[in-house]
PDB file of C-alpha atoms in Angstrom:
ATOM      1  CA  MET A   1      21.545  -5.832  48.684  1.00 57.00           C
ATOM      2  CA  CYS A   2      22.485  -4.116  45.441  1.00 72.00           C
ATOM      3  CA  LYS A   3      24.440  -7.066  43.997  1.00 73.00           C
ATOM      4  CA  PRO A   4      21.528  -9.570  44.022  1.00 71.00           C
ATOM      5  CA  ALA A   5      19.244  -6.988  42.393  1.00 69.00           C
ATOM      6  CA  MET A   6      21.824  -6.309  39.681  1.00 70.00           C
ATOM      7  CA  LEU A   7      22.229 -10.069  39.124  1.00 66.00           C
ATOM      8  CA  ILE A   8      18.481 -10.557  38.698  1.00 73.00           C
ATOM      9  CA  LEU A   9      18.205  -7.588  36.313  1.00 64.00           C
ATOM     10  CA  SER A  10      21.149  -8.775  34.204  1.00 69.00           C
ATOM     11  CA  LEU A  11      19.618 -12.262  33.954  1.00 64.00           C
ATOM     12  CA  LEU A  12      16.285 -10.795  32.829  1.00 63.00           C
ATOM     13  CA  PHE A  13      17.995  -8.749  30.108  1.00 62.00           C
ATOM     14  CA  THR A  14      19.974 -11.748  28.847  1.00 57.00           C
ATOM     15  CA  PHE A  15      16.806 -13.842  28.544  1.00 53.00           C
ATOM     16  CA  ASN A  16      15.270 -11.124  26.420  1.00 49.00           C
ATOM     17  CA  SER A  17      18.333 -10.766  24.203  1.00 49.00           C
ATOM     18  CA  PHE A  18      18.372 -14.427  23.144  1.00 49.00           C
ATOM     19  CA  GLY A  19      15.122 -14.100  21.169  1.00 50.00           C
ATOM     20  CA  GLN A  20      15.667 -15.139  17.580  1.00 54.00           C
ATOM     21  CA  GLN A  21      14.627 -12.731  14.876  1.00 65.00           C
ATOM     22  CA  SER A  22      12.505 -14.169  12.076  1.00 77.00           C
ATOM     23  CA  ASP A  23      13.202 -13.936   8.362  1.00 82.00           C
ATOM     24  CA  PHE A  24      12.030 -10.851   6.488  1.00 85.00           C
ATOM     25  CA  LEU A  25      11.604  -9.377   3.020  1.00 88.00           C
ATOM     26  CA  SER A  26      13.481  -6.354   1.752  1.00 87.00           C
ATOM     27  CA  PHE A  27      12.017  -4.315  -1.108  1.00 89.00           C
ATOM     28  CA  ARG A  28      14.889  -2.597  -2.886  1.00 91.00           C
ATOM     29  CA  LYS A  29      15.710  -0.264  -5.748  1.00 91.00           C
ATOM     30  CA  LYS A  30      19.229  -1.142  -6.858  1.00 85.00           C
ATOM     31  CA  ASP A  31      21.249  -0.937  -3.610  1.00 85.00           C
ATOM     32  CA  ARG A  32      18.762   1.160  -1.617  1.00 92.00           C
ATOM     33  CA  THR A  33      16.121  -0.401   0.624  1.00 90.00           C
ATOM     34  CA  ILE A  34      12.704   1.177   0.116  1.00 89.00           C
ATOM     35  CA  LYS A  35      10.861  -0.877   2.736  1.00 90.00           C
ATOM     36  CA  SER A  36      11.366  -4.003   4.827  1.00 89.00           C
ATOM     37  CA  TYR A  37       8.529  -6.362   5.726  1.00 89.00           C
ATOM     38  CA  PHE A  38       8.653  -8.196   9.068  1.00 89.00           C
ATOM     39  CA  LYS A  39       6.303 -10.413  11.049  1.00 90.00           C
ATOM     40  CA  GLY A  40       3.278  -8.457  12.293  1.00 90.00           C
ATOM     41  CA  MET A  41       3.469  -5.740   9.623  1.00 91.00           C
ATOM     42  CA  PRO A  42       0.665  -4.995   7.158  1.00 92.00           C
ATOM     43  CA  ILE A  43       1.500  -5.734   3.538  1.00 92.00           C
ATOM     44  CA  THR A  44      -0.240  -4.914   0.270  1.00 92.00           C
ATOM     45  CA  PHE A  45       0.944  -6.157  -3.102  1.00 92.00           C
ATOM     46  CA  VAL A  46      -0.213  -7.142  -6.567  1.00 92.00           C
ATOM     47  CA  HIS A  47       0.002 -10.880  -7.251  1.00 93.00           C
ATOM     48  CA  ILE A  48       1.349 -12.140 -10.581  1.00 92.00           C
ATOM     49  CA  ASN A  49      -2.221 -13.014 -11.620  1.00 93.00           C
ATOM     50  CA  GLY A  50      -3.223  -9.330 -11.225  1.00 90.00           C
ATOM     51  CA  SER A  51      -5.226  -9.521  -7.997  1.00 91.00           C
ATOM     52  CA  GLU A  52      -4.394  -7.266  -5.066  1.00 91.00           C
ATOM     53  CA  VAL A  53      -3.528  -8.999  -1.786  1.00 91.00           C
ATOM     54  CA  ASN A  54      -3.432  -7.299   1.592  1.00 91.00           C
ATOM     55  CA  GLY A  55      -3.178  -8.533   5.148  1.00 92.00           C
ATOM     56  CA  ILE A  56      -0.939  -8.931   8.174  1.00 93.00           C
ATOM     57  CA  ILE A  57       2.292 -10.933   7.877  1.00 92.00           C
ATOM     58  CA  GLU A  58       2.128 -13.911  10.234  1.00 92.00           C
ATOM     59  CA  LYS A  59       5.626 -15.138   9.415  1.00 89.00           C
ATOM     60  CA  VAL A  60       8.235 -15.248   6.681  1.00 88.00           C
ATOM     61  CA  TYR A  61       9.908 -18.636   6.430  1.00 84.00           C
ATOM     62  CA  ASN A  62      11.612 -20.656   3.657  1.00 84.00           C
ATOM     63  CA  ASP A  63      10.929 -18.101   0.898  1.00 85.00           C
ATOM     64  CA  THR A  64       7.226 -18.046   1.800  1.00 88.00           C
ATOM     65  CA  ILE A  65       5.120 -15.214   3.209  1.00 91.00           C
ATOM     66  CA  TYR A  66       2.318 -16.340   5.523  1.00 92.00           C
ATOM     67  CA  ILE A  67      -0.430 -13.699   5.545  1.00 93.00           C
ATOM     68  CA  LYS A  68      -3.646 -13.441   7.565  1.00 93.00           C
ATOM     69  CA  GLN A  69      -6.297 -11.615   5.570  1.00 91.00           C
ATOM     70  CA  TYR A  70      -9.451 -10.330   7.276  1.00 89.00           C
ATOM     71  CA  ASP A  71     -12.857 -10.044   5.609  1.00 88.00           C
ATOM     72  CA  VAL A  72     -14.298  -6.849   7.112  1.00 87.00           C
ATOM     73  CA  ARG A  73     -17.806  -5.759   6.139  1.00 90.00           C
ATOM     74  CA  MET A  74     -20.292  -3.098   7.174  1.00 92.00           C
ATOM     75  CA  PHE A  75     -23.386  -4.204   9.100  1.00 90.00           C
ATOM     76  CA  SER A  76     -26.472  -2.251  10.107  1.00 91.00           C
ATOM     77  CA  THR A  77     -27.272  -1.735  13.766  1.00 90.00           C
ATOM     78  CA  PRO A  78     -30.788  -1.566  15.261  1.00 92.00           C
ATOM     79  CA  TRP A  79     -30.353   2.234  15.493  1.00 93.00           C
ATOM     80  CA  GLY A  80     -29.923   2.711  11.752  1.00 90.00           C
ATOM     81  CA  THR A  81     -26.167   3.227  11.746  1.00 93.00           C
ATOM     82  CA  GLN A  82     -23.502   0.976  10.325  1.00 93.00           C
ATOM     83  CA  VAL A  83     -20.522  -0.621  12.024  1.00 93.00           C
ATOM     84  CA  GLU A  84     -17.543  -2.579  10.700  1.00 90.00           C
ATOM     85  CA  ASP A  85     -17.377  -6.229  11.679  1.00 88.00           C
ATOM     86  CA  THR A  86     -14.930  -8.996  10.843  1.00 86.00           C
ATOM     87  CA  VAL A  87     -16.773 -11.790   9.061  1.00 87.00           C
ATOM     88  CA  SER A  88     -13.849 -14.195   8.789  1.00 89.00           C
ATOM     89  CA  SER A  89     -10.121 -14.429   8.314  1.00 88.00           C
ATOM     90  CA  TYR A  90      -8.079 -16.338   5.776  1.00 89.00           C
ATOM     91  CA  ASP A  91      -4.599 -17.778   6.050  1.00 91.00           C
ATOM     92  CA  LEU A  92      -2.723 -17.242   2.788  1.00 91.00           C
ATOM     93  CA  ARG A  93       0.735 -18.308   1.624  1.00 92.00           C
ATOM     94  CA  PHE A  94       2.749 -16.864  -1.214  1.00 91.00           C
ATOM     95  CA  HIS A  95       6.255 -17.387  -2.468  1.00 91.00           C
ATOM     96  CA  TYR A  96       8.013 -14.040  -2.507  1.00 88.00           C
ATOM     97  CA  ASN A  97       8.559 -14.374  -6.285  1.00 90.00           C
ATOM     98  CA  GLU A  98       4.768 -14.249  -6.773  1.00 91.00           C
ATOM     99  CA  ILE A  99       4.785 -10.519  -5.956  1.00 91.00           C
ATOM    100  CA  ALA A 100       4.429  -8.539  -9.185  1.00 92.00           C
ATOM    101  CA  ALA A 101       4.192  -4.987  -7.788  1.00 92.00           C
ATOM    102  CA  ILE A 102       4.072  -2.985  -4.571  1.00 92.00           C
ATOM    103  CA  PRO A 103       1.777   0.079  -4.371  1.00 91.00           C
ATOM    104  CA  ARG A 104       3.469   3.458  -4.002  1.00 88.00           C
ATOM    105  CA  PRO A 105       2.593   5.376  -0.845  1.00 85.00           C
ATOM    106  CA  PRO A 106       0.601   8.533  -1.647  1.00 82.00           C
ATOM    107  CA  LYS A 107       2.533  11.791  -1.483  1.00 82.00           C
ATOM    108  CA  ALA A 108       1.347  15.223  -0.425  1.00 85.00           C
ATOM    109  CA  PHE A 109      -1.169  16.861  -2.770  1.00 83.00           C
ATOM    110  CA  GLU A 110      -1.715  13.599  -4.636  1.00 80.00           C
ATOM    111  CA  PHE A 111      -4.956  14.948  -6.139  1.00 77.00           C
ATOM    112  CA  VAL A 112      -2.901  17.594  -7.965  1.00 82.00           C
ATOM    113  CA  ARG A 113      -0.094  15.214  -8.966  1.00 85.00           C
ATOM    114  CA  ASN A 114      -2.425  12.617 -10.469  1.00 87.00           C
ATOM    115  CA  GLY A 115      -4.500  15.135 -12.452  1.00 90.00           C
ATOM    116  CA  THR A 116      -7.775  14.853 -10.543  1.00 90.00           C
ATOM    117  CA  LEU A 117      -7.871  18.568  -9.804  1.00 92.00           C
ATOM    118  CA  PHE A 118      -7.324  19.429 -13.475  1.00 94.00           C
ATOM    119  CA  MET A 119     -10.062  17.040 -14.643  1.00 94.00           C
ATOM    120  CA  ILE A 120     -12.569  18.427 -12.133  1.00 94.00           C
ATOM    121  CA  GLY A 121     -11.597  22.048 -12.795  1.00 94.00           C
ATOM    122  CA  GLY A 122     -11.636  21.778 -16.603  1.00 95.00           C
ATOM    123  CA  GLY A 123     -14.836  19.748 -16.782  1.00 94.00           C
ATOM    124  CA  GLY A 124     -16.570  21.895 -14.180  1.00 95.00           C
ATOM    125  CA  TYR A 125     -15.664  25.143 -15.926  1.00 94.00           C
ATOM    126  CA  ALA A 126     -16.895  23.809 -19.284  1.00 94.00           C
ATOM    127  CA  PHE A 127     -20.163  22.691 -17.678  1.00 95.00           C
ATOM    128  CA  LEU A 128     -20.708  26.010 -15.889  1.00 94.00           C
ATOM    129  CA  HIS A 129     -19.906  28.049 -19.002  1.00 94.00           C
ATOM    130  CA  THR A 130     -22.361  26.002 -21.062  1.00 94.00           C
ATOM    131  CA  PHE A 131     -25.052  25.993 -18.359  1.00 93.00           C
ATOM    132  CA  ASN A 132     -24.807  29.754 -17.750  1.00 92.00           C
ATOM    133  CA  GLY A 133     -24.837  30.423 -21.491  1.00 93.00           C
ATOM    134  CA  LEU A 134     -28.030  28.399 -21.942  1.00 92.00           C
ATOM    135  CA  VAL A 135     -29.823  29.767 -18.876  1.00 93.00           C
ATOM    136  CA  GLN A 136     -28.885  33.413 -19.446  1.00 92.00           C
ATOM    137  CA  LYS A 137     -29.265  33.082 -23.223  1.00 89.00           C
ATOM    138  CA  LYS A 138     -25.748  34.361 -23.857  1.00 91.00           C
ATOM    139  CA  LYS A 139     -23.163  33.258 -26.370  1.00 92.00           C
ATOM    140  CA  ILE A 140     -21.209  30.103 -25.572  1.00 90.00           C
ATOM    141  CA  TYR A 141     -17.622  30.675 -26.636  1.00 91.00           C
ATOM    142  CA  PRO A 142     -15.961  27.675 -28.299  1.00 92.00           C
ATOM    143  CA  SER A 143     -12.518  28.947 -27.289  1.00 93.00           C
ATOM    144  CA  THR A 144     -13.525  28.766 -23.598  1.00 92.00           C
ATOM    145  CA  LEU A 145     -14.830  25.220 -24.062  1.00 93.00           C
ATOM    146  CA  LEU A 146     -11.665  24.283 -25.933  1.00 95.00           C
ATOM    147  CA  ILE A 147      -9.372  25.627 -23.189  1.00 94.00           C
ATOM    148  CA  SER A 148     -11.362  24.014 -20.365  1.00 95.00           C
ATOM    149  CA  GLY A 149     -11.506  20.755 -22.333  1.00 94.00           C
ATOM    150  CA  GLY A 150      -7.739  20.959 -22.827  1.00 95.00           C
ATOM    151  CA  VAL A 151      -7.216  21.379 -19.071  1.00 95.00           C
ATOM    152  CA  ALA A 152      -9.447  18.336 -18.429  1.00 95.00           C
ATOM    153  CA  ALA A 153      -7.544  16.349 -21.089  1.00 95.00           C
ATOM    154  CA  LEU A 154      -4.262  17.356 -19.452  1.00 94.00           C
ATOM    155  CA  GLY A 155      -5.571  16.048 -16.128  1.00 94.00           C
ATOM    156  CA  PHE A 156      -6.674  12.797 -17.781  1.00 94.00           C
ATOM    157  CA  THR A 157      -3.225  12.389 -19.364  1.00 94.00           C
ATOM    158  CA  MET A 158      -1.535  13.071 -16.016  1.00 92.00           C
ATOM    159  CA  HIS A 159      -3.785  10.454 -14.401  1.00 91.00           C
ATOM    160  CA  LYS A 160      -2.915   7.832 -17.016  1.00 92.00           C
ATOM    161  CA  LEU A 161       0.833   8.534 -16.917  1.00 91.00           C
ATOM    162  CA  ARG A 162       1.043   8.496 -13.100  1.00 88.00           C
ATOM    163  CA  LYS A 163       2.686   5.359 -11.751  1.00 87.00           C
ATOM    164  CA  TYR A 164       0.768   3.947  -8.803  1.00 86.00           C
ATOM    165  CA  TYR A 165       2.900   0.811  -8.335  1.00 88.00           C
ATOM    166  CA  TYR A 166       6.549  -0.160  -8.109  1.00 88.00           C
ATOM    167  CA  PRO A 167       6.824  -3.035 -10.631  1.00 91.00           C
ATOM    168  CA  VAL A 168       9.090  -5.836  -9.422  1.00 90.00           C
ATOM    169  CA  GLY A 169      11.592  -6.663 -12.142  1.00 87.00           C
ATOM    170  CA  LYS A 170      14.498  -4.757 -13.626  1.00 86.00           C
ATOM    171  CA  LYS A 171      14.638  -1.660 -11.440  1.00 90.00           C
ATOM    172  CA  TYR A 172      12.896  -2.900  -8.261  1.00 91.00           C
ATOM    173  CA  ARG A 173      13.396  -6.262  -6.580  1.00 90.00           C
ATOM    174  CA  ILE A 174      12.344  -8.168  -3.498  1.00 89.00           C
ATOM    175  CA  GLU A 175      14.986 -10.022  -1.509  1.00 88.00           C
ATOM    176  CA  TYR A 176      14.373 -12.755   1.016  1.00 85.00           C
ATOM    177  CA  ILE A 177      16.645 -12.241   4.030  1.00 85.00           C
ATOM    178  CA  LYS A 178      17.165 -15.440   6.014  1.00 83.00           C
ATOM    179  CA  MET A 179      17.742 -14.826   9.726  1.00 78.00           C
ATOM    180  CA  THR A 180      16.775 -18.233  11.126  1.00 71.00           C
ATOM    181  CA  SER A 181      19.209 -21.075  11.409  1.00 69.00           C
ATOM    182  CA  PRO A 182      18.582 -24.242   9.380  1.00 65.00           C
ATOM    183  CA  ALA A 183      16.523 -26.948  11.109  1.00 59.00           C
ATOM    184  CA  LYS A 184      18.571 -29.839  12.519  1.00 55.00           C
TER     185      LYS A 184
END
């Protein structure tokens, strides 16, 4: 009784193990893989013409990425609320060399790292100091405005210097990994 059950189970596992893996893309920095992109995964990248492309990878085959992009929009309901609805979907194809950059994933406390907190804090303090000085008819100190403006300028500089994309080129590269056998 146990031998036929083991035979059936072993046959089921062998059928599952013969599935062929599809090709995939590997995004690398020198010899280290940053991320791999397989069929069914979401992908976002900047095309060489500057437009941002995002969607779900349908397949990767012969150096080409097949992507399904969904057009999702907000629609009003009869009750006055809004709901997301898919208007249509588009099938797109790109050669993997058409990828110009991959967006960096956000890190913890990104609003501090990219200078947003400094811009809001410096600008807000300058506004409040000026507003309170005018309303209360007190002296507005230029040194306070200069320091708060400097903090806001520091935040603006941090925002401009922050790298939001991995540019494909010298340091970063995308490799096409072929896993399928050639067609006969």
